[in-house]
Amino acid sequence: MWTSRPDGGPDRLLTLADGVFAIAITLLVLDLSVPRELEPDEYREALRQVLPDLGAYAISVAVLGSYWRDHRRIFRGVREVDGQVISLSVVGFGVAALVPFPTRLLAEYGDQSVSVAVYAGAVAALGACHLAVAAVLARRPWLRHSTPTEAAAPLNLLDSATIVVVFLVTVPLVFVTGPAVMWLWLVLVPVKVYLGRRGQTRG
């Protein structure tokens, strides 16, 4: 049985998170380029070919940015962390650092079901790590300040869980319906807007 022993404040963990997410987002843009000294027709064709890269980049920036924000929110009311919180967070950082790889697969082989499944699986795994950290902190009041952490609020947990479910459902569906199932990810936009407004109203 895991014994919770406080291991200092969350500052170093948050600093590590900032660095990991910043590097992961930076890595996304390294492959975006257009060759130099092209003829006009070649230039337009090169721009057309970079559009999938830009699309995959935009999706991954939105995903990583959302999870970075959620990670900050999870730790907003945290006073101390223990070994399990650190371990789960580090696993999540490892998945976040891996996101540029499935992003490249999505950009170059987005018409392959395996690429979509790998990307969706990575995003779902990242979300599952965040939910696990939030759940552990919610069950350990001695790690938090006297005020409840915002991340433990039902709407915030539902927000994170929705992302996990949508991307996780994509993994088996893509082998049945094909890569076009990626459009299912757009359902997250109105859901997150709705939950965000509900959260502001309750706040």
Tab-separated table of N, CA and C in Angstrom, residues 70-170:
chain	number	residue	atom	x	y	z
A	70	ASP	N	-4.416	23.257	-17.520
A	70	ASP	CA	-5.066	22.379	-16.548
A	70	ASP	C	-4.097	21.960	-15.445
A	71	HIS	N	-2.835	21.728	-15.807
A	71	HIS	CA	-1.849	21.335	-14.802
A	71	HIS	C	-1.651	22.465	-13.794
A	72	ARG	N	-1.573	23.684	-14.265
A	72	ARG	CA	-1.455	24.821	-13.348
A	72	ARG	C	-2.690	24.917	-12.452
A	73	ARG	N	-3.842	24.648	-13.037
A	73	ARG	CA	-5.089	24.729	-12.271
A	73	ARG	C	-5.154	23.636	-11.205
A	74	ILE	N	-4.695	22.449	-11.544
A	74	ILE	CA	-4.702	21.342	-10.597
A	74	ILE	C	-3.894	21.684	-9.352
A	75	PHE	N	-2.762	22.366	-9.557
A	75	PHE	CA	-1.856	22.637	-8.438
A	75	PHE	C	-2.098	23.990	-7.782
A	76	ARG	N	-3.144	24.673	-8.186
A	76	ARG	CA	-3.391	26.011	-7.641
A	76	ARG	C	-3.610	25.996	-6.137
A	77	GLY	N	-4.294	24.967	-5.614
A	77	GLY	CA	-4.554	24.914	-4.191
A	77	GLY	C	-3.684	23.919	-3.444
A	78	VAL	N	-2.579	23.488	-4.093
A	78	VAL	CA	-1.722	22.464	-3.487
A	78	VAL	C	-0.624	23.115	-2.653
A	79	ARG	N	-0.451	22.620	-1.448
A	79	ARG	CA	0.574	23.126	-0.529
A	79	ARG	C	1.829	22.276	-0.575
A	80	GLU	N	1.645	20.943	-0.655
A	80	GLU	CA	2.767	20.013	-0.707
A	80	GLU	C	2.445	18.886	-1.687
A	81	VAL	N	3.481	18.207	-2.138
A	81	VAL	CA	3.306	17.044	-3.004
A	81	VAL	C	3.958	15.832	-2.339
A	82	ASP	N	3.526	14.640	-2.740
A	82	ASP	CA	4.166	13.428	-2.238
A	82	ASP	C	4.716	12.619	-3.401
A	83	GLY	N	5.264	11.461	-3.106
A	83	GLY	CA	5.923	10.664	-4.134
A	83	GLY	C	5.002	10.248	-5.265
A	84	GLN	N	3.756	9.903	-4.949
A	84	GLN	CA	2.839	9.451	-5.987
A	84	GLN	C	2.444	10.602	-6.909
A	85	VAL	N	2.209	11.762	-6.338
A	85	VAL	CA	1.875	12.928	-7.159
A	85	VAL	C	3.041	13.247	-8.095
A	86	ILE	N	4.253	13.186	-7.573
A	86	ILE	CA	5.430	13.452	-8.405
A	86	ILE	C	5.553	12.416	-9.515
A	87	SER	N	5.386	11.146	-9.168
A	87	SER	CA	5.527	10.076	-10.158
A	87	SER	C	4.495	10.195	-11.276
A	88	LEU	N	3.242	10.415	-10.899
A	88	LEU	CA	2.190	10.554	-11.913
A	88	LEU	C	2.429	11.781	-12.794
A	89	SER	N	2.902	12.864	-12.175
A	89	SER	CA	3.189	14.077	-12.946
A	89	SER	C	4.313	13.837	-13.939
A	90	VAL	N	5.365	13.142	-13.505
A	90	VAL	CA	6.501	12.874	-14.388
A	90	VAL	C	6.083	11.993	-15.567
A	91	VAL	N	5.213	11.009	-15.300
A	91	VAL	CA	4.693	10.189	-16.402
A	91	VAL	C	3.952	11.080	-17.406
A	92	GLY	N	3.146	11.997	-16.878
A	92	GLY	CA	2.442	12.925	-17.754
A	92	GLY	C	3.394	13.808	-18.549
A	93	PHE	N	4.473	14.269	-17.914
A	93	PHE	CA	5.464	15.072	-18.631
A	93	PHE	C	6.105	14.258	-19.754
A	94	GLY	N	6.354	12.977	-19.469
A	94	GLY	CA	6.941	12.117	-20.501
A	94	GLY	C	6.031	11.980	-21.704
A	95	VAL	N	4.730	11.848	-21.454
A	95	VAL	CA	3.777	11.752	-22.561
A	95	VAL	C	3.701	13.082	-23.316
A	96	ALA	N	3.706	14.192	-22.588
A	96	ALA	CA	3.665	15.510	-23.226
A	96	ALA	C	4.876	15.717	-24.131
A	97	ALA	N	6.053	15.292	-23.661
A	97	ALA	CA	7.266	15.435	-24.460
A	97	ALA	C	7.231	14.556	-25.701
A	98	LEU	N	6.401	13.503	-25.668
A	98	LEU	CA	6.286	12.578	-26.797
A	98	LEU	C	5.345	13.088	-27.885
A	99	VAL	N	4.482	14.051	-27.558
A	99	VAL	CA	3.453	14.521	-28.489
A	99	VAL	C	4.004	14.975	-29.842
A	100	PRO	N	5.187	15.619	-29.928
A	100	PRO	CA	5.691	15.991	-31.254
A	100	PRO	C	5.843	14.820	-32.220
A	101	PHE	N	6.117	13.616	-31.701
A	101	PHE	CA	6.259	12.454	-32.597
A	101	PHE	C	4.940	12.065	-33.260
A	102	PRO	N	3.845	11.816	-32.496
A	102	PRO	CA	2.588	11.517	-33.182
A	102	PRO	C	2.062	12.696	-34.002
A	103	THR	N	2.457	13.922	-33.623
A	103	THR	CA	2.074	15.083	-34.429
A	103	THR	C	2.701	14.998	-35.812
A	104	ARG	N	3.978	14.583	-35.870
A	104	ARG	CA	4.655	14.397	-37.157
A	104	ARG	C	3.988	13.288	-37.963
A	105	LEU	N	3.601	12.200	-37.286
A	105	LEU	CA	2.886	11.123	-37.980
A	105	LEU	C	1.576	11.636	-38.570
A	106	LEU	N	0.857	12.453	-37.797
A	106	LEU	CA	-0.422	12.985	-38.251
A	106	LEU	C	-0.241	13.913	-39.445
A	107	ALA	N	0.861	14.689	-39.436
A	107	ALA	CA	1.113	15.631	-40.525
A	107	ALA	C	1.510	14.913	-41.811
A	108	GLU	N	2.360	13.899	-41.699
A	108	GLU	CA	2.890	13.245	-42.888
A	108	GLU	C	2.079	12.041	-43.338
A	109	TYR	N	1.399	11.376	-42.395
A	109	TYR	CA	0.627	10.179	-42.736
A	109	TYR	C	-0.767	10.257	-42.126
A	110	GLY	N	-1.377	11.428	-42.244
A	110	GLY	CA	-2.709	11.623	-41.681
A	110	GLY	C	-3.781	10.793	-42.354
A	111	ASP	N	-3.486	10.243	-43.540
A	111	ASP	CA	-4.449	9.395	-44.234
A	111	ASP	C	-4.352	7.942	-43.795
A	112	GLN	N	-3.455	7.660	-42.844
A	112	GLN	CA	-3.297	6.304	-42.321
A	112	GLN	C	-3.967	6.201	-40.952
A	113	SER	N	-4.794	5.180	-40.796
A	113	SER	CA	-5.533	5.012	-39.541
A	113	SER	C	-4.608	4.858	-38.342
A	114	VAL	N	-3.482	4.190	-38.541
A	114	VAL	CA	-2.549	3.971	-37.435
A	114	VAL	C	-2.036	5.295	-36.889
A	115	SER	N	-1.754	6.255	-37.762
A	115	SER	CA	-1.252	7.558	-37.319
A	115	SER	C	-2.267	8.267	-36.437
A	116	VAL	N	-3.530	8.238	-36.856
A	116	VAL	CA	-4.585	8.877	-36.074
A	116	VAL	C	-4.746	8.175	-34.721
A	117	ALA	N	-4.668	6.843	-34.735
A	117	ALA	CA	-4.816	6.079	-33.491
A	117	ALA	C	-3.670	6.380	-32.528
A	118	VAL	N	-2.446	6.477	-33.035
A	118	VAL	CA	-1.292	6.768	-32.180
A	118	VAL	C	-1.432	8.163	-31.568
A	119	TYR	N	-1.839	9.127	-32.385
A	119	TYR	CA	-2.000	10.493	-31.878
A	119	TYR	C	-3.103	10.552	-30.820
A	120	ALA	N	-4.255	9.947	-31.124
A	120	ALA	CA	-5.370	9.968	-30.176
A	120	ALA	C	-4.998	9.255	-28.886
A	121	GLY	N	-4.265	8.155	-29.003
A	121	GLY	CA	-3.843	7.432	-27.814
A	121	GLY	C	-2.916	8.253	-26.936
A	122	ALA	N	-2.008	9.009	-27.567
A	122	ALA	CA	-1.076	9.847	-26.810
A	122	ALA	C	-1.825	10.951	-26.061
A	123	VAL	N	-2.774	11.587	-26.732
A	123	VAL	CA	-3.545	12.662	-26.085
A	123	VAL	C	-4.393	12.105	-24.944
A	124	ALA	N	-5.014	10.940	-25.176
A	124	ALA	CA	-5.818	10.318	-24.120
A	124	ALA	C	-4.951	9.938	-22.924
A	125	ALA	N	-3.745	9.439	-23.188
A	125	ALA	CA	-2.834	9.065	-22.098
A	125	ALA	C	-2.425	10.292	-21.289
A	126	LEU	N	-2.174	11.397	-21.985
A	126	LEU	CA	-1.818	12.636	-21.291
A	126	LEU	C	-2.966	13.100	-20.401
A	127	GLY	N	-4.178	13.021	-20.924
A	127	GLY	CA	-5.336	13.405	-20.130
A	127	GLY	C	-5.553	12.493	-18.943
A	128	ALA	N	-5.316	11.197	-19.137
A	128	ALA	CA	-5.482	10.246	-18.039
A	128	ALA	C	-4.499	10.538	-16.909
A	129	CYS	N	-3.280	10.937	-17.245
A	129	CYS	CA	-2.291	11.302	-16.219
A	129	CYS	C	-2.764	12.508	-15.425
A	130	HIS	N	-3.325	13.498	-16.112
A	130	HIS	CA	-3.824	14.682	-15.420
A	130	HIS	C	-4.984	14.335	-14.497
A	131	LEU	N	-5.886	13.474	-14.978
A	131	LEU	CA	-7.010	13.067	-14.137
A	131	LEU	C	-6.526	12.297	-12.915
A	132	ALA	N	-5.523	11.448	-13.109
A	132	ALA	CA	-4.991	10.665	-11.993
A	132	ALA	C	-4.388	11.577	-10.930
A	133	VAL	N	-3.630	12.591	-11.350
A	133	VAL	CA	-3.041	13.537	-10.394
A	133	VAL	C	-4.138	14.288	-9.638
A	134	ALA	N	-5.155	14.760	-10.394
A	134	ALA	CA	-6.251	15.497	-9.756
A	134	ALA	C	-6.998	14.613	-8.765
A	135	ALA	N	-7.198	13.346	-9.126
A	135	ALA	CA	-7.918	12.424	-8.244
A	135	ALA	C	-7.136	12.154	-6.960
A	136	VAL	N	-5.821	11.971	-7.088
A	136	VAL	CA	-4.982	11.721	-5.911
A	136	VAL	C	-5.006	12.927	-4.981
A	137	LEU	N	-4.861	14.110	-5.536
A	137	LEU	CA	-4.866	15.323	-4.713
A	137	LEU	C	-6.223	15.546	-4.056
A	138	ALA	N	-7.300	15.172	-4.757
A	138	ALA	CA	-8.636	15.352	-4.181
A	138	ALA	C	-8.848	14.455	-2.976
A	139	ARG	N	-8.157	13.295	-2.957
A	139	ARG	CA	-8.325	12.349	-1.851
A	139	ARG	C	-7.339	12.591	-0.708
A	140	ARG	N	-6.447	13.587	-0.864
A	140	ARG	CA	-5.434	13.837	0.165
A	140	ARG	C	-5.472	15.297	0.610
A	141	PRO	N	-6.416	15.633	1.467
A	141	PRO	CA	-6.562	17.030	1.897
A	141	PRO	C	-5.335	17.574	2.619
A	142	TRP	N	-4.498	16.678	3.187
A	142	TRP	CA	-3.321	17.166	3.902
A	142	TRP	C	-2.248	17.733	2.954
A	143	LEU	N	-2.424	17.513	1.669
A	143	LEU	CA	-1.486	18.082	0.697
A	143	LEU	C	-1.958	19.437	0.174
A	144	ARG	N	-3.180	19.824	0.542
A	144	ARG	CA	-3.753	21.042	0.004
A	144	ARG	C	-3.871	22.114	1.071
A	145	HIS	N	-4.105	23.340	0.606
A	145	HIS	CA	-4.413	24.425	1.523
A	145	HIS	C	-5.805	24.189	2.093
A	146	SER	N	-6.212	25.045	3.004
A	146	SER	CA	-7.500	24.853	3.669
A	146	SER	C	-8.660	24.993	2.699
A	147	THR	N	-8.465	25.802	1.621
A	147	THR	CA	-9.528	25.955	0.639
A	147	THR	C	-9.437	24.828	-0.376
A	148	PRO	N	-10.572	24.269	-0.838
A	148	PRO	CA	-10.549	23.172	-1.799
A	148	PRO	C	-9.883	23.600	-3.099
A	149	THR	N	-9.135	22.672	-3.705
A	149	THR	CA	-8.503	22.978	-4.989
A	149	THR	C	-9.545	23.064	-6.094
A	150	GLU	N	-9.371	24.033	-6.953
A	150	GLU	CA	-10.323	24.249	-8.053
A	150	GLU	C	-10.392	23.038	-8.968
A	151	ALA	N	-9.258	22.323	-9.102
A	151	ALA	CA	-9.211	21.194	-10.019
A	151	ALA	C	-10.114	20.055	-9.586
A	152	ALA	N	-10.470	20.011	-8.309
A	152	ALA	CA	-11.325	18.932	-7.821
A	152	ALA	C	-12.798	19.198	-8.085
A	153	ALA	N	-13.144	20.390	-8.574
A	153	ALA	CA	-14.535	20.711	-8.856
A	153	ALA	C	-15.062	19.768	-9.937
A	154	PRO	N	-16.307	19.297	-9.796
A	154	PRO	CA	-16.856	18.340	-10.762
A	154	PRO	C	-16.777	18.807	-12.214
A	155	LEU	N	-17.057	20.083	-12.468
A	155	LEU	CA	-17.036	20.569	-13.846
A	155	LEU	C	-15.631	20.508	-14.444
A	156	ASN	N	-14.615	20.818	-13.636
A	156	ASN	CA	-13.246	20.772	-14.138
A	156	ASN	C	-12.804	19.340	-14.416
A	157	LEU	N	-13.203	18.421	-13.529
A	157	LEU	CA	-12.879	17.021	-13.762
A	157	LEU	C	-13.618	16.495	-14.990
A	158	LEU	N	-14.867	16.924	-15.177
A	158	LEU	CA	-15.640	16.520	-16.347
A	158	LEU	C	-15.016	17.057	-17.624
A	159	ASP	N	-14.495	18.287	-17.555
A	159	ASP	CA	-13.813	18.888	-18.704
A	159	ASP	C	-12.639	18.017	-19.137
A	160	SER	N	-11.790	17.647	-18.188
A	160	SER	CA	-10.632	16.812	-18.507
A	160	SER	C	-11.052	15.421	-18.969
A	161	ALA	N	-12.062	14.858	-18.312
A	161	ALA	CA	-12.514	13.514	-18.668
A	161	ALA	C	-13.097	13.474	-20.070
A	162	THR	N	-13.746	14.552	-20.490
A	162	THR	CA	-14.333	14.599	-21.832
A	162	THR	C	-13.258	14.467	-22.902
A	163	ILE	N	-12.131	15.150	-22.712
A	163	ILE	CA	-11.033	15.060	-23.673
A	163	ILE	C	-10.521	13.625	-23.755
A	164	VAL	N	-10.346	13.011	-22.610
A	164	VAL	CA	-9.842	11.632	-22.584
A	164	VAL	C	-10.793	10.707	-23.322
A	165	VAL	N	-12.086	10.822	-23.039
A	165	VAL	CA	-13.069	9.924	-23.641
A	165	VAL	C	-13.124	10.097	-25.158
A	166	VAL	N	-13.166	11.349	-25.623
A	166	VAL	CA	-13.284	11.597	-27.067
A	166	VAL	C	-12.083	11.043	-27.818
A	167	PHE	N	-10.879	11.299	-27.327
A	167	PHE	CA	-9.694	10.803	-28.014
A	167	PHE	C	-9.545	9.291	-27.855
A	168	LEU	N	-9.949	8.761	-26.721
A	168	LEU	CA	-9.851	7.321	-26.514
A	168	LEU	C	-10.817	6.571	-27.426
A	169	VAL	N	-12.017	7.106	-27.609
A	169	VAL	CA	-13.002	6.491	-28.499
A	169	VAL	C	-12.503	6.495	-29.941
A	170	THR	N	-11.688	7.498	-30.283
A	170	THR	CA	-11.161	7.598	-31.637
A	170	THR	C	-10.296	6.392	-32.005
